[in-house]
Amino acid sequence: MLGIGVIGLGAMGLIHLETLQTLTPRVRVSSVFDVVDNATARVAADAGARVANSAEDVVRDPSVDAVLIASPAPQHADVVRSCLEVGKPVFCEKPVVTSRTQWSELAGFLDTPGEVLVWTGFMRRFDPAFVALRTRYQEDQVGQAIFLDMAHRNPAVPITFGNDAYMNETFIHEFDVLRWLLGEEIVAVQVDRLGPVRTGGVLNDPQHLTLWSESGVTCRISGHITNDYGYEIRCEIVGQRGSVSLSSSPSDGEQPPLGDSSFSSNWADRFEDAYRSIVRSWVADLEKGMHTGVGLRDALAASAVALAGVEAQREPGRPVTV
Ligand code: ISE
């Protein structure tokens, strides 16, 4: 049986914890930590887990064989580093890093035995609709990609969510998907337009980006994450012989009927299967001593684009090299 420590018991942490509990008796959640004491005590009692005093306490707990991190994004990198220092496998929600300093620190673990200990929560790679889209592209149904059109729409984000989080925590999914779909790196990012800041807010929304891949494929991404109406993720690959689009439905690769406005209400609904599936795959890999998921290298590659994107927000219209 694997002892897992869970750090961060917000919406994401609770979804992952529930998935882990469905894997009993292969898995036992043995230690949990969150800064909100009352909530932690309740969750720990339900799960039969110990309440740890800190993230570090979870990492060092001898009953913890592997760690799952779902705390606020800027706190991820330090915990990942602690796990690597003690040689414990870790599943870290995206993004693994949110600053250049964190990026460089964790890049120091690439090509070391620690690299294979890290899984990243890029769950779109486990979403049936995204998998179907990639399969159709890889089967050469539309020819070589010329450009991609993507959209990331969200009804609301926390009031403190800023422009750097827009890149590091929201668009990061598109950056990862783009690399995964095309099988190549992103070399430059430009912010085409920054929308207005709402009264009392700190976020420019919508935001429109253009990215370029190594081979010259262009990608447009439009983000609108305070739309007040629903969650919607779009992705279309336009190739030399046709185009192929992501379904709005998480369960198949088909286009919804024209006029279909059945948006999911939020990311947890839209990607529920993918969130469950990525954690189950991580556990299966732990049991087999394998790594078939999205690792540290992919996490850092996507974050390199996000960090260049933060720079690009300062001067819309100017491409920034990744
Ligand atoms: C959230 O943190 C996620 O990861 C969702 O997948 C994303 O769509 C949303 O915009 C983020 O805020």
XYZ file of C-alpha atoms and ligand atoms in Angstrom:
334
model
C 0.000 0.000 0.000
C 1.245 3.479 -0.920
C 1.138 6.230 1.694
C 0.344 9.572 0.050
C 0.651 13.016 1.614
C -1.635 15.740 0.276
C -0.637 19.404 0.549
C -3.376 21.961 -0.134
C -7.035 21.116 0.421
C -8.753 23.714 -1.732
C -11.005 22.741 -4.645
C -8.229 20.973 -6.544
C -6.744 19.214 -3.509
C -10.163 17.829 -2.551
C -10.814 16.493 -6.056
C -7.457 14.686 -6.019
C -7.965 13.441 -2.469
C -11.315 11.953 -3.466
C -9.679 10.173 -6.412
C -6.964 8.811 -4.141
C -9.600 7.510 -1.749
C -11.259 5.550 -4.570
C -7.950 3.683 -4.868
C -8.083 2.225 -1.346
C -6.582 -0.261 -0.395
C -3.797 0.314 -2.951
C -3.418 3.821 -1.550
C -3.784 5.399 1.863
C -3.825 9.175 2.373
C -1.598 9.192 5.425
C -0.832 12.881 6.012
C -2.479 16.150 4.966
C -1.665 19.834 5.306
C -3.478 23.077 4.552
C -3.166 26.508 6.132
C -6.878 26.445 7.020
C -6.784 24.389 10.249
C -10.490 23.578 10.690
C -10.982 22.340 7.167
C -7.810 20.240 7.425
C -8.871 18.579 10.662
C -12.239 17.610 9.155
C -10.732 16.227 5.951
C -8.018 14.388 7.881
C -10.583 12.766 10.182
C -12.614 11.579 7.158
C -9.549 10.224 5.409
C -7.974 8.740 8.539
C -4.897 10.878 7.902
C -2.549 12.717 10.236
C -2.772 16.528 10.295
C 0.726 17.753 9.494
C 2.118 21.073 10.777
C 3.548 22.223 7.467
C 4.197 21.149 3.899
C 7.718 20.181 4.953
C 6.256 18.004 7.713
C 4.246 16.069 5.088
C 7.324 15.589 2.902
C 9.409 14.266 5.816
C 6.658 12.021 7.265
C 7.926 8.398 7.094
C 4.380 7.165 6.373
C 4.389 9.262 3.173
C 5.826 7.421 0.155
C 4.749 10.086 -2.352
C 3.440 13.638 -2.185
C 0.600 15.380 -4.035
C 0.815 19.188 -4.146
C -2.313 21.275 -4.718
C -1.460 24.377 -2.674
C -1.386 27.907 -4.202
C 0.842 28.014 -7.297
C 3.702 30.198 -5.978
C 4.277 27.641 -3.177
C 4.699 24.616 -5.477
C 8.380 24.899 -6.384
C 9.756 24.862 -2.818
C 7.801 21.722 -1.968
C 8.866 19.994 -5.194
C 12.473 20.840 -4.318
C 12.054 19.366 -0.809
C 10.613 16.160 -2.308
C 13.545 15.870 -4.685
C 16.019 16.480 -1.859
C 14.611 13.513 0.085
C 14.027 11.437 -3.079
C 10.210 11.211 -2.845
C 7.985 11.045 -5.930
C 5.721 14.047 -6.278
C 2.621 14.956 -8.261
C 2.502 18.739 -8.543
C -0.484 20.662 -9.819
C 0.373 23.099 -12.582
C 2.334 25.306 -12.665
C 5.417 23.845 -10.988
C 7.116 27.272 -11.016
C 5.889 30.870 -11.151
C 9.167 32.839 -11.288
C 12.470 32.774 -13.102
C 14.314 32.041 -9.842
C 12.146 28.992 -9.181
C 12.542 27.937 -12.814
C 16.355 27.984 -12.585
C 16.382 26.154 -9.249
C 14.280 23.280 -10.549
C 16.047 23.211 -13.910
C 19.073 22.120 -11.856
C 17.298 18.760 -11.350
C 16.942 18.023 -15.074
C 19.115 15.084 -16.129
C 19.527 13.979 -12.491
C 17.783 10.992 -10.833
C 15.317 13.519 -9.353
C 13.867 14.425 -12.742
C 11.807 11.225 -13.014
C 10.243 11.746 -9.593
C 8.095 14.660 -10.799
C 4.649 14.414 -12.405
C 2.843 17.598 -13.419
C -0.935 18.065 -13.411
C -1.357 18.919 -17.109
C -4.633 17.008 -17.139
C -5.702 18.086 -20.625
C -3.395 15.380 -21.957
C -5.775 12.908 -20.249
C -8.977 14.501 -21.584
C -10.721 12.273 -24.161
C -11.579 15.194 -26.463
C -7.992 16.499 -26.493
C -6.634 12.975 -26.985
C -9.040 12.510 -29.944
C -7.944 15.824 -31.454
C -4.278 14.901 -31.187
C -4.892 11.445 -32.638
C -6.683 12.936 -35.646
C -3.843 15.368 -36.217
C -1.184 12.686 -35.801
C -3.068 10.385 -38.187
C -2.465 13.103 -40.763
C -6.179 13.790 -41.312
C -5.613 17.498 -42.041
C -1.969 17.577 -43.124
C 0.752 19.653 -41.539
C -0.558 22.388 -39.200
C -0.394 25.925 -40.535
C -2.026 27.668 -37.623
C -4.038 26.977 -34.480
C -6.873 28.899 -32.893
C -7.469 28.391 -29.196
C -9.799 29.922 -26.612
C -9.811 29.756 -22.814
C -13.005 31.098 -21.245
C -13.813 31.061 -17.587
C -16.756 32.648 -15.739
C -14.639 34.062 -12.907
C -11.276 33.999 -11.170
C -10.386 35.137 -7.632
C -10.209 38.923 -7.215
C -6.471 38.704 -6.486
C -5.763 36.829 -9.747
C -3.368 39.054 -11.692
C -1.836 39.230 -15.153
C 1.113 37.039 -14.160
C -1.316 34.352 -12.946
C -3.148 34.677 -16.298
C 0.043 33.414 -17.954
C 1.387 31.093 -15.241
C -1.874 29.438 -14.194
C -4.410 29.824 -17.011
C -2.701 30.126 -20.423
C -0.120 27.587 -19.205
C -2.597 24.870 -20.245
C -2.596 26.147 -23.835
C 1.208 26.369 -23.816
C 1.466 22.738 -22.742
C -1.210 21.545 -25.182
C 0.428 23.390 -28.047
C 3.794 21.688 -27.443
C 2.054 18.323 -27.041
C -0.093 18.657 -30.163
C 2.664 19.922 -32.422
C 5.543 17.969 -30.899
C 7.789 21.022 -30.987
C 8.777 23.984 -28.836
C 7.292 27.475 -28.752
C 9.945 30.028 -29.605
C 8.170 33.367 -29.161
C 5.079 34.862 -27.594
C 3.392 38.184 -28.146
C 0.494 39.799 -26.341
C -1.628 41.333 -29.098
C -4.127 43.085 -26.894
C -4.777 43.579 -23.207
C -8.414 44.170 -22.308
C -9.578 46.607 -19.641
C -9.177 46.235 -15.875
C -12.499 45.993 -14.034
C -13.140 48.490 -11.273
C -11.458 47.231 -8.114
C -9.655 44.441 -10.002
C -6.036 43.886 -11.030
C -6.558 41.783 -14.151
C -6.618 42.882 -17.781
C -9.277 40.780 -19.467
C -9.712 39.637 -22.232
C -6.157 38.975 -23.438
C -5.172 37.909 -26.946
C -1.868 36.199 -27.695
C 0.094 35.054 -30.718
C 2.735 32.349 -30.429
C 5.169 30.873 -32.911
C 6.569 27.345 -32.943
C 10.055 26.303 -34.013
C 8.850 25.276 -37.472
C 6.825 28.483 -37.897
C 3.309 27.315 -36.962
C 1.359 30.304 -35.616
C -1.103 30.037 -32.773
C -3.697 32.540 -31.647
C -5.106 32.236 -28.149
C -7.931 34.339 -26.829
C -8.473 34.353 -23.095
C -11.604 35.698 -21.423
C -11.657 34.547 -17.830
C -14.178 36.866 -16.223
C -17.011 36.299 -18.714
C -19.703 35.704 -16.063
C -21.436 33.035 -18.154
C -19.476 29.787 -18.391
C -16.387 27.740 -18.950
C -15.354 26.901 -22.476
C -12.166 25.590 -24.018
C -11.670 25.665 -27.785
C -8.917 24.446 -30.014
C -8.814 24.203 -33.785
C -5.897 22.992 -35.857
C -5.894 24.342 -39.391
C -3.732 22.197 -41.626
C -2.753 22.074 -45.287
C -5.747 19.894 -46.229
C -8.436 20.788 -43.692
C -9.167 21.635 -40.108
C -10.000 19.697 -37.001
C -11.535 21.044 -33.803
C -11.849 20.052 -30.214
C -15.312 19.061 -29.138
C -16.939 21.135 -26.377
C -17.936 17.848 -24.845
C -15.329 16.101 -22.756
C -16.443 12.666 -23.862
C -15.915 12.501 -27.607
C -14.012 14.011 -30.477
C -17.049 15.233 -32.427
C -18.159 18.808 -32.961
C -21.275 19.868 -31.019
C -24.254 20.937 -33.184
C -24.166 24.532 -34.386
C -25.733 26.853 -31.861
C -24.999 24.513 -28.974
C -24.334 26.716 -25.982
C -24.154 23.988 -23.336
C -21.001 25.237 -21.664
C -19.676 23.604 -18.546
C -20.064 25.835 -15.543
C -16.428 25.519 -14.483
C -13.116 23.745 -15.050
C -13.806 21.061 -12.460
C -16.909 19.905 -14.396
C -15.348 20.167 -17.824
C -12.213 18.236 -16.938
C -13.511 15.958 -14.182
C -12.628 12.719 -16.020
C -9.198 14.040 -16.909
C -8.445 15.020 -13.287
C -9.437 11.550 -12.102
C -7.554 9.809 -14.844
C -4.267 11.701 -14.386
C -4.076 10.879 -10.668
C -4.975 7.223 -11.257
C -2.234 7.026 -13.888
C 0.279 8.593 -11.491
C -0.530 5.998 -8.837
C -0.306 3.171 -11.384
C 3.116 4.465 -12.412
C 4.250 4.659 -8.775
C 3.256 1.047 -8.283
C 5.233 -0.024 -11.337
C 8.189 2.283 -10.699
C 7.608 3.941 -14.084
C 7.056 7.458 -15.455
C 4.615 7.665 -18.360
C 3.179 11.094 -17.527
C 4.056 14.740 -17.950
C 7.352 15.387 -16.229
C 9.567 18.186 -14.954
C 10.989 18.966 -18.401
C 7.498 19.565 -19.836
C 6.508 21.600 -16.785
C 9.529 23.867 -17.193
C 9.083 24.166 -20.964
C 5.489 25.372 -20.554
C 6.509 27.740 -17.755
C 9.291 29.184 -19.891
C 6.580 30.296 -22.343
C 4.448 31.656 -19.481
C 7.351 33.661 -18.040
C 8.101 35.118 -21.472
C 4.368 35.891 -21.686
C 4.513 37.885 -18.440
C 7.274 39.968 -20.029
C 5.230 40.332 -23.233
C 2.295 41.758 -21.250
C 4.454 44.830 -20.505
C 4.639 45.726 -24.185
C 1.707 44.485 -26.253
C 2.586 44.045 -29.918
C 6.222 43.047 -29.270
C 7.194 39.370 -29.634
C 9.286 38.058 -26.736
C 11.680 35.174 -27.357
C 11.146 32.182 -25.066
C -7.503 26.874 -13.177
O -6.491 27.000 -12.214
C -7.245 25.693 -14.004
O -6.270 25.029 -13.929
C -8.216 25.486 -15.071
O -7.956 24.345 -15.815
C -8.147 26.692 -15.953
O -9.027 26.540 -17.032
C -8.484 27.941 -15.179
O -8.449 29.047 -16.030
C -7.478 28.106 -14.057
O -7.791 29.252 -13.321
